[in-house]
């Protein structure tokens, strides 16, 4: 019989985070061993996807608020807004690590496709009836545990979140991401051809997002993640985030 993978420990996860941050040449063997071990543990266990609410223990919410790298929180009111009836937040958990979510995704329930992050993140906006929504827009997904960066989990979380949303809200018809394009500026600077005006910028952005590396995957890291997990490039929103 093939032995079942052991459960990951916080020591292993924190040690891998330390090695990733340090990335010294002498750490390669240990880093690879931890990566292989943790990857096997993640694949060998039924990970749990569940909705996060304001009823969570305070330390869990505080940790997520402090760590949010994509759209930082301003205060507790901001958190309450992002967990309101017309919003959803899902986490991926390992049964051996209670209270320590591995990955997290934030979602806005909407009519039509949102084009403006400010509208999604506005704590003063009125709360909409979730039953009237036809679209679920994922606007932030990230590894809560730095020691699990690069390991499988994002696809499991997204598919679990979609399944949960479909079960809760059968009126949803469209699932989209509203995602940044972090590599565009460097790509434009390297080409030495700065676009002038919005039409030229959108043309350059479309060219960048459809350009591939030697391994056949998109140049942009965010595009690699989403397209590699089953999404397709749908549209460009030039004024989606003016922060």
PDB file of C-alpha atoms in Angstrom:
ATOM      1  CA  UNK A   1       0.000   0.000   0.000  1.00  0.00           C
ATOM      2  CA  UNK A   2       1.126   3.573  -0.752  1.00  0.00           C
ATOM      3  CA  UNK A   3       1.348   5.591   2.486  1.00  0.00           C
ATOM      4  CA  UNK A   4      -0.917   8.617   2.722  1.00  0.00           C
ATOM      5  CA  UNK A   5       0.872  11.994   2.813  1.00  0.00           C
ATOM      6  CA  UNK A   6       1.232  13.475   6.269  1.00  0.00           C
ATOM      7  CA  UNK A   7      -0.499  16.722   7.163  1.00  0.00           C
ATOM      8  CA  UNK A   8       1.451  19.964   6.719  1.00  0.00           C
ATOM      9  CA  UNK A   9       2.624  21.722   9.850  1.00  0.00           C
ATOM     10  CA  UNK A  10       2.938  25.420  10.557  1.00  0.00           C
ATOM     11  CA  UNK A  11       6.667  24.920  11.061  1.00  0.00           C
ATOM     12  CA  UNK A  12       7.043  23.559   7.529  1.00  0.00           C
ATOM     13  CA  UNK A  13       5.002  26.370   6.017  1.00  0.00           C
ATOM     14  CA  UNK A  14       6.869  29.077   7.910  1.00  0.00           C
ATOM     15  CA  UNK A  15      10.235  27.511   7.080  1.00  0.00           C
ATOM     16  CA  UNK A  16       9.411  27.506   3.366  1.00  0.00           C
ATOM     17  CA  UNK A  17       8.320  31.153   3.609  1.00  0.00           C
ATOM     18  CA  UNK A  18      11.662  31.960   5.227  1.00  0.00           C
ATOM     19  CA  UNK A  19      13.579  30.148   2.485  1.00  0.00           C
ATOM     20  CA  UNK A  20      11.570  31.832  -0.286  1.00  0.00           C
ATOM     21  CA  UNK A  21      12.277  35.261   1.203  1.00  0.00           C
ATOM     22  CA  UNK A  22      15.980  34.500   1.624  1.00  0.00           C
ATOM     23  CA  UNK A  23      16.489  32.472  -1.585  1.00  0.00           C
ATOM     24  CA  UNK A  24      20.168  31.802  -0.953  1.00  0.00           C
ATOM     25  CA  UNK A  25      22.044  29.329  -3.190  1.00  0.00           C
ATOM     26  CA  UNK A  26      22.654  27.028  -0.238  1.00  0.00           C
ATOM     27  CA  UNK A  27      18.913  26.737   0.448  1.00  0.00           C
ATOM     28  CA  UNK A  28      17.917  25.188  -2.878  1.00  0.00           C
ATOM     29  CA  UNK A  29      17.876  21.553  -1.749  1.00  0.00           C
ATOM     30  CA  UNK A  30      15.877  22.207   1.423  1.00  0.00           C
ATOM     31  CA  UNK A  31      13.474  24.501  -0.431  1.00  0.00           C
ATOM     32  CA  UNK A  32      12.861  21.855  -3.104  1.00  0.00           C
ATOM     33  CA  UNK A  33      12.292  19.171  -0.486  1.00  0.00           C
ATOM     34  CA  UNK A  34       9.774  21.323   1.385  1.00  0.00           C
ATOM     35  CA  UNK A  35       8.069  22.280  -1.870  1.00  0.00           C
ATOM     36  CA  UNK A  36       7.709  18.625  -2.872  1.00  0.00           C
ATOM     37  CA  UNK A  37       6.529  17.552   0.586  1.00  0.00           C
ATOM     38  CA  UNK A  38       3.981  20.334   1.002  1.00  0.00           C
ATOM     39  CA  UNK A  39       2.752  19.905  -2.569  1.00  0.00           C
ATOM     40  CA  UNK A  40       2.118  16.201  -1.970  1.00  0.00           C
ATOM     41  CA  UNK A  41       0.298  16.984   1.274  1.00  0.00           C
ATOM     42  CA  UNK A  42      -1.915  19.532  -0.462  1.00  0.00           C
ATOM     43  CA  UNK A  43      -2.757  17.159  -3.304  1.00  0.00           C
ATOM     44  CA  UNK A  44      -3.329  14.194  -1.007  1.00  0.00           C
ATOM     45  CA  UNK A  45      -6.011  15.801   1.163  1.00  0.00           C
ATOM     46  CA  UNK A  46      -9.563  16.962   0.524  1.00  0.00           C
ATOM     47  CA  UNK A  47      -9.125  20.686   1.036  1.00  0.00           C
ATOM     48  CA  UNK A  48     -12.166  22.614   2.222  1.00  0.00           C
ATOM     49  CA  UNK A  49     -13.645  25.689   0.537  1.00  0.00           C
ATOM     50  CA  UNK A  50     -16.028  27.696   2.705  1.00  0.00           C
ATOM     51  CA  UNK A  51     -17.536  31.145   2.922  1.00  0.00           C
ATOM     52  CA  UNK A  52     -15.982  33.543   5.409  1.00  0.00           C
ATOM     53  CA  UNK A  53     -18.283  35.800   7.461  1.00  0.00           C
ATOM     54  CA  UNK A  54     -18.045  38.384  10.230  1.00  0.00           C
ATOM     55  CA  UNK A  55     -18.772  35.592  12.716  1.00  0.00           C
ATOM     56  CA  UNK A  56     -15.213  34.283  12.333  1.00  0.00           C
ATOM     57  CA  UNK A  57     -12.880  34.527  15.346  1.00  0.00           C
ATOM     58  CA  UNK A  58     -11.398  37.997  15.548  1.00  0.00           C
ATOM     59  CA  UNK A  59      -7.813  36.836  15.111  1.00  0.00           C
ATOM     60  CA  UNK A  60      -8.637  35.218  11.742  1.00  0.00           C
ATOM     61  CA  UNK A  61     -10.261  38.381  10.397  1.00  0.00           C
ATOM     62  CA  UNK A  62      -7.509  40.605  11.801  1.00  0.00           C
ATOM     63  CA  UNK A  63      -4.886  38.472  10.090  1.00  0.00           C
ATOM     64  CA  UNK A  64      -6.616  38.667   6.727  1.00  0.00           C
ATOM     65  CA  UNK A  65      -7.198  42.407   7.011  1.00  0.00           C
ATOM     66  CA  UNK A  66      -3.553  43.053   7.867  1.00  0.00           C
ATOM     67  CA  UNK A  67      -2.253  40.848   5.067  1.00  0.00           C
ATOM     68  CA  UNK A  68      -4.513  41.923   2.153  1.00  0.00           C
ATOM     69  CA  UNK A  69      -1.993  42.821  -0.604  1.00  0.00           C
ATOM     70  CA  UNK A  70      -4.297  43.726  -3.487  1.00  0.00           C
ATOM     71  CA  UNK A  71      -6.889  46.154  -2.114  1.00  0.00           C
ATOM     72  CA  UNK A  72      -5.857  47.173   1.441  1.00  0.00           C
ATOM     73  CA  UNK A  73      -8.514  47.766   4.076  1.00  0.00           C
ATOM     74  CA  UNK A  74      -8.994  51.125   5.770  1.00  0.00           C
ATOM     75  CA  UNK A  75     -10.949  50.030   8.854  1.00  0.00           C
ATOM     76  CA  UNK A  76     -13.423  47.503  10.245  1.00  0.00           C
ATOM     77  CA  UNK A  77     -16.297  49.187   8.408  1.00  0.00           C
ATOM     78  CA  UNK A  78     -14.465  48.419   5.197  1.00  0.00           C
ATOM     79  CA  UNK A  79     -14.240  44.756   6.186  1.00  0.00           C
ATOM     80  CA  UNK A  80     -17.952  44.623   7.064  1.00  0.00           C
ATOM     81  CA  UNK A  81     -18.782  46.052   3.633  1.00  0.00           C
ATOM     82  CA  UNK A  82     -16.721  43.416   1.834  1.00  0.00           C
ATOM     83  CA  UNK A  83     -18.555  40.705   3.781  1.00  0.00           C
ATOM     84  CA  UNK A  84     -22.035  42.186   3.280  1.00  0.00           C
ATOM     85  CA  UNK A  85     -24.981  40.390   1.603  1.00  0.00           C
ATOM     86  CA  UNK A  86     -23.977  41.491  -1.903  1.00  0.00           C
ATOM     87  CA  UNK A  87     -20.373  40.318  -1.412  1.00  0.00           C
ATOM     88  CA  UNK A  88     -18.784  36.954  -0.799  1.00  0.00           C
ATOM     89  CA  UNK A  89     -15.429  35.833   0.575  1.00  0.00           C
ATOM     90  CA  UNK A  90     -14.217  32.249   0.320  1.00  0.00           C
ATOM     91  CA  UNK A  91     -11.190  30.601   1.890  1.00  0.00           C
ATOM     92  CA  UNK A  92      -9.354  27.368   1.219  1.00  0.00           C
ATOM     93  CA  UNK A  93      -8.455  25.387   4.335  1.00  0.00           C
ATOM     94  CA  UNK A  94      -6.557  22.238   5.199  1.00  0.00           C
ATOM     95  CA  UNK A  95      -8.309  20.143   7.887  1.00  0.00           C
ATOM     96  CA  UNK A  96      -5.042  19.898   9.837  1.00  0.00           C
ATOM     97  CA  UNK A  97      -4.666  23.689  10.018  1.00  0.00           C
ATOM     98  CA  UNK A  98      -7.862  25.085  11.583  1.00  0.00           C
ATOM     99  CA  UNK A  99      -7.998  28.851  11.753  1.00  0.00           C
ATOM    100  CA  UNK A 100      -5.207  29.270   9.177  1.00  0.00           C
ATOM    101  CA  UNK A 101      -6.736  29.784   5.708  1.00  0.00           C
ATOM    102  CA  UNK A 102      -4.363  28.882   2.889  1.00  0.00           C
ATOM    103  CA  UNK A 103      -5.875  30.967   0.083  1.00  0.00           C
ATOM    104  CA  UNK A 104      -8.596  33.584  -0.082  1.00  0.00           C
ATOM    105  CA  UNK A 105     -10.769  35.058  -2.833  1.00  0.00           C
ATOM    106  CA  UNK A 106     -13.071  38.095  -2.631  1.00  0.00           C
ATOM    107  CA  UNK A 107     -16.161  38.374  -4.816  1.00  0.00           C
ATOM    108  CA  UNK A 108     -18.741  41.044  -5.670  1.00  0.00           C
ATOM    109  CA  UNK A 109     -22.278  40.147  -6.743  1.00  0.00           C
ATOM    110  CA  UNK A 110     -23.330  42.407  -9.612  1.00  0.00           C
ATOM    111  CA  UNK A 111     -25.766  43.004 -12.446  1.00  0.00           C
ATOM    112  CA  UNK A 112     -23.772  43.038 -15.652  1.00  0.00           C
ATOM    113  CA  UNK A 113     -19.983  43.079 -15.720  1.00  0.00           C
ATOM    114  CA  UNK A 114     -18.351  45.616 -13.370  1.00  0.00           C
ATOM    115  CA  UNK A 115     -15.798  47.935 -14.949  1.00  0.00           C
ATOM    116  CA  UNK A 116     -14.847  49.972 -11.883  1.00  0.00           C
ATOM    117  CA  UNK A 117     -13.132  48.693  -8.738  1.00  0.00           C
ATOM    118  CA  UNK A 118     -13.945  51.893  -6.871  1.00  0.00           C
ATOM    119  CA  UNK A 119     -17.651  51.044  -7.126  1.00  0.00           C
ATOM    120  CA  UNK A 120     -17.009  47.552  -5.759  1.00  0.00           C
ATOM    121  CA  UNK A 121     -14.888  48.807  -2.860  1.00  0.00           C
ATOM    122  CA  UNK A 122     -17.022  51.834  -1.921  1.00  0.00           C
ATOM    123  CA  UNK A 123     -18.210  51.275   1.690  1.00  0.00           C
ATOM    124  CA  UNK A 124     -20.866  53.973   1.237  1.00  0.00           C
ATOM    125  CA  UNK A 125     -22.563  52.202  -1.670  1.00  0.00           C
ATOM    126  CA  UNK A 126     -26.004  50.766  -0.839  1.00  0.00           C
ATOM    127  CA  UNK A 127     -26.189  47.014  -0.327  1.00  0.00           C
ATOM    128  CA  UNK A 128     -27.866  45.293  -3.274  1.00  0.00           C
ATOM    129  CA  UNK A 129     -30.172  42.292  -3.066  1.00  0.00           C
ATOM    130  CA  UNK A 130     -27.929  39.305  -3.938  1.00  0.00           C
ATOM    131  CA  UNK A 131     -30.865  37.534  -5.592  1.00  0.00           C
ATOM    132  CA  UNK A 132     -30.917  40.224  -8.299  1.00  0.00           C
ATOM    133  CA  UNK A 133     -27.284  39.613  -9.295  1.00  0.00           C
ATOM    134  CA  UNK A 134     -26.465  37.816 -12.526  1.00  0.00           C
ATOM    135  CA  UNK A 135     -22.661  38.112 -12.259  1.00  0.00           C
ATOM    136  CA  UNK A 136     -20.051  37.118  -9.691  1.00  0.00           C
ATOM    137  CA  UNK A 137     -16.882  39.200 -10.075  1.00  0.00           C
ATOM    138  CA  UNK A 138     -13.738  37.935  -8.351  1.00  0.00           C
ATOM    139  CA  UNK A 139     -11.521  40.928  -7.645  1.00  0.00           C
ATOM    140  CA  UNK A 140      -8.792  39.644  -5.290  1.00  0.00           C
ATOM    141  CA  UNK A 141      -7.207  36.213  -4.814  1.00  0.00           C
ATOM    142  CA  UNK A 142      -3.987  35.486  -2.983  1.00  0.00           C
ATOM    143  CA  UNK A 143      -2.034  33.102  -0.773  1.00  0.00           C
ATOM    144  CA  UNK A 144      -2.657  33.867   2.881  1.00  0.00           C
ATOM    145  CA  UNK A 145       0.345  31.697   3.767  1.00  0.00           C
ATOM    146  CA  UNK A 146       3.548  33.026   2.122  1.00  0.00           C
ATOM    147  CA  UNK A 147       5.034  29.575   2.599  1.00  0.00           C
ATOM    148  CA  UNK A 148       2.502  28.095   0.163  1.00  0.00           C
ATOM    149  CA  UNK A 149       3.187  30.471  -2.742  1.00  0.00           C
ATOM    150  CA  UNK A 150       3.499  28.516  -5.973  1.00  0.00           C
ATOM    151  CA  UNK A 151       1.798  25.397  -4.634  1.00  0.00           C
ATOM    152  CA  UNK A 152      -1.570  24.103  -5.902  1.00  0.00           C
ATOM    153  CA  UNK A 153      -4.645  25.640  -4.327  1.00  0.00           C
ATOM    154  CA  UNK A 154      -5.910  28.587  -6.364  1.00  0.00           C
ATOM    155  CA  UNK A 155      -7.800  26.441  -8.859  1.00  0.00           C
ATOM    156  CA  UNK A 156      -9.410  24.404  -6.073  1.00  0.00           C
ATOM    157  CA  UNK A 157     -10.511  27.597  -4.333  1.00  0.00           C
ATOM    158  CA  UNK A 158     -11.970  29.175  -7.472  1.00  0.00           C
ATOM    159  CA  UNK A 159     -13.868  26.051  -8.525  1.00  0.00           C
ATOM    160  CA  UNK A 160     -15.172  25.594  -4.981  1.00  0.00           C
ATOM    161  CA  UNK A 161     -16.268  29.227  -4.792  1.00  0.00           C
ATOM    162  CA  UNK A 162     -18.089  28.987  -8.128  1.00  0.00           C
ATOM    163  CA  UNK A 163     -19.871  25.802  -7.022  1.00  0.00           C
ATOM    164  CA  UNK A 164     -20.917  27.383  -3.721  1.00  0.00           C
ATOM    165  CA  UNK A 165     -22.190  30.519  -5.444  1.00  0.00           C
ATOM    166  CA  UNK A 166     -24.182  28.532  -7.973  1.00  0.00           C
ATOM    167  CA  UNK A 167     -25.797  26.548  -5.149  1.00  0.00           C
ATOM    168  CA  UNK A 168     -26.611  29.689  -3.130  1.00  0.00           C
ATOM    169  CA  UNK A 169     -27.647  31.959  -6.008  1.00  0.00           C
ATOM    170  CA  UNK A 170     -29.015  30.071  -9.036  1.00  0.00           C
ATOM    171  CA  UNK A 171     -29.602  33.373 -10.841  1.00  0.00           C
ATOM    172  CA  UNK A 172     -25.876  33.835 -11.441  1.00  0.00           C
ATOM    173  CA  UNK A 173     -24.982  33.347 -15.104  1.00  0.00           C
ATOM    174  CA  UNK A 174     -21.532  34.890 -15.459  1.00  0.00           C
ATOM    175  CA  UNK A 175     -18.311  34.480 -13.472  1.00  0.00           C
ATOM    176  CA  UNK A 176     -15.528  36.973 -14.175  1.00  0.00           C
ATOM    177  CA  UNK A 177     -12.334  38.327 -12.692  1.00  0.00           C
ATOM    178  CA  UNK A 178     -11.431  42.002 -12.563  1.00  0.00           C
ATOM    179  CA  UNK A 179      -7.677  41.650 -12.570  1.00  0.00           C
ATOM    180  CA  UNK A 180      -4.609  43.898 -12.870  1.00  0.00           C
ATOM    181  CA  UNK A 181      -1.951  43.665 -15.585  1.00  0.00           C
ATOM    182  CA  UNK A 182       1.214  44.061 -13.490  1.00  0.00           C
ATOM    183  CA  UNK A 183       3.786  43.382 -16.196  1.00  0.00           C
ATOM    184  CA  UNK A 184       2.494  45.800 -18.817  1.00  0.00           C
ATOM    185  CA  UNK A 185       4.541  48.854 -17.834  1.00  0.00           C
ATOM    186  CA  UNK A 186       7.867  46.972 -17.856  1.00  0.00           C
ATOM    187  CA  UNK A 187       6.972  45.348 -21.197  1.00  0.00           C
ATOM    188  CA  UNK A 188       6.190  48.727 -22.746  1.00  0.00           C
ATOM    189  CA  UNK A 189       9.384  50.272 -21.378  1.00  0.00           C
ATOM    190  CA  UNK A 190      11.467  47.381 -22.710  1.00  0.00           C
ATOM    191  CA  UNK A 191      10.005  47.881 -26.199  1.00  0.00           C
ATOM    192  CA  UNK A 192      10.716  51.606 -26.114  1.00  0.00           C
ATOM    193  CA  UNK A 193       7.381  52.395 -27.747  1.00  0.00           C
ATOM    194  CA  UNK A 194       5.211  54.208 -25.185  1.00  0.00           C
ATOM    195  CA  UNK A 195       1.611  54.293 -26.455  1.00  0.00           C
ATOM    196  CA  UNK A 196      -0.028  57.708 -26.721  1.00  0.00           C
ATOM    197  CA  UNK A 197      -3.723  57.883 -25.840  1.00  0.00           C
ATOM    198  CA  UNK A 198      -6.175  55.314 -24.575  1.00  0.00           C
ATOM    199  CA  UNK A 199      -6.836  53.493 -27.903  1.00  0.00           C
ATOM    200  CA  UNK A 200      -3.107  52.914 -28.403  1.00  0.00           C
ATOM    201  CA  UNK A 201      -2.722  51.802 -24.782  1.00  0.00           C
ATOM    202  CA  UNK A 202      -5.554  49.276 -25.116  1.00  0.00           C
ATOM    203  CA  UNK A 203      -4.069  47.934 -28.344  1.00  0.00           C
ATOM    204  CA  UNK A 204      -0.677  47.504 -26.671  1.00  0.00           C
ATOM    205  CA  UNK A 205      -2.281  45.880 -23.628  1.00  0.00           C
ATOM    206  CA  UNK A 206      -4.171  43.391 -25.799  1.00  0.00           C
ATOM    207  CA  UNK A 207      -0.956  42.562 -27.653  1.00  0.00           C
ATOM    208  CA  UNK A 208       0.879  42.071 -24.363  1.00  0.00           C
ATOM    209  CA  UNK A 209      -1.800  39.827 -22.855  1.00  0.00           C
ATOM    210  CA  UNK A 210      -1.852  37.612 -25.949  1.00  0.00           C
ATOM    211  CA  UNK A 211       1.949  37.360 -26.198  1.00  0.00           C
ATOM    212  CA  UNK A 212       3.473  34.099 -25.032  1.00  0.00           C
ATOM    213  CA  UNK A 213       6.730  33.041 -23.414  1.00  0.00           C
ATOM    214  CA  UNK A 214       8.924  30.316 -24.891  1.00  0.00           C
ATOM    215  CA  UNK A 215       6.965  27.729 -22.902  1.00  0.00           C
ATOM    216  CA  UNK A 216       3.712  28.762 -24.593  1.00  0.00           C
ATOM    217  CA  UNK A 217       2.261  30.490 -21.523  1.00  0.00           C
ATOM    218  CA  UNK A 218       1.275  34.189 -21.288  1.00  0.00           C
ATOM    219  CA  UNK A 219       3.944  36.752 -20.455  1.00  0.00           C
ATOM    220  CA  UNK A 220       1.860  38.289 -17.673  1.00  0.00           C
ATOM    221  CA  UNK A 221       1.860  36.471 -14.310  1.00  0.00           C
ATOM    222  CA  UNK A 222      -1.790  37.252 -13.518  1.00  0.00           C
ATOM    223  CA  UNK A 223      -2.845  36.154 -17.003  1.00  0.00           C
ATOM    224  CA  UNK A 224      -0.894  32.910 -16.569  1.00  0.00           C
ATOM    225  CA  UNK A 225      -2.798  32.162 -13.369  1.00  0.00           C
ATOM    226  CA  UNK A 226      -6.304  32.889 -14.640  1.00  0.00           C
ATOM    227  CA  UNK A 227      -5.946  31.532 -18.177  1.00  0.00           C
ATOM    228  CA  UNK A 228      -4.196  28.462 -16.799  1.00  0.00           C
ATOM    229  CA  UNK A 229      -7.211  27.849 -14.548  1.00  0.00           C
ATOM    230  CA  UNK A 230      -9.794  27.909 -17.307  1.00  0.00           C
ATOM    231  CA  UNK A 231     -10.604  31.617 -17.767  1.00  0.00           C
ATOM    232  CA  UNK A 232     -10.495  33.428 -21.101  1.00  0.00           C
ATOM    233  CA  UNK A 233      -9.580  36.982 -21.984  1.00  0.00           C
ATOM    234  CA  UNK A 234     -12.860  38.838 -22.431  1.00  0.00           C
ATOM    235  CA  UNK A 235     -12.371  42.599 -22.314  1.00  0.00           C
ATOM    236  CA  UNK A 236     -10.083  45.404 -21.158  1.00  0.00           C
ATOM    237  CA  UNK A 237     -11.251  48.031 -18.659  1.00  0.00           C
ATOM    238  CA  UNK A 238      -8.825  50.975 -18.937  1.00  0.00           C
ATOM    239  CA  UNK A 239     -10.209  52.924 -15.950  1.00  0.00           C
ATOM    240  CA  UNK A 240     -10.967  49.989 -13.651  1.00  0.00           C
ATOM    241  CA  UNK A 241      -8.523  51.021 -10.925  1.00  0.00           C
ATOM    242  CA  UNK A 242      -7.426  54.657 -10.543  1.00  0.00           C
ATOM    243  CA  UNK A 243      -5.962  54.223  -7.056  1.00  0.00           C
TER     244      UNK A 243
END
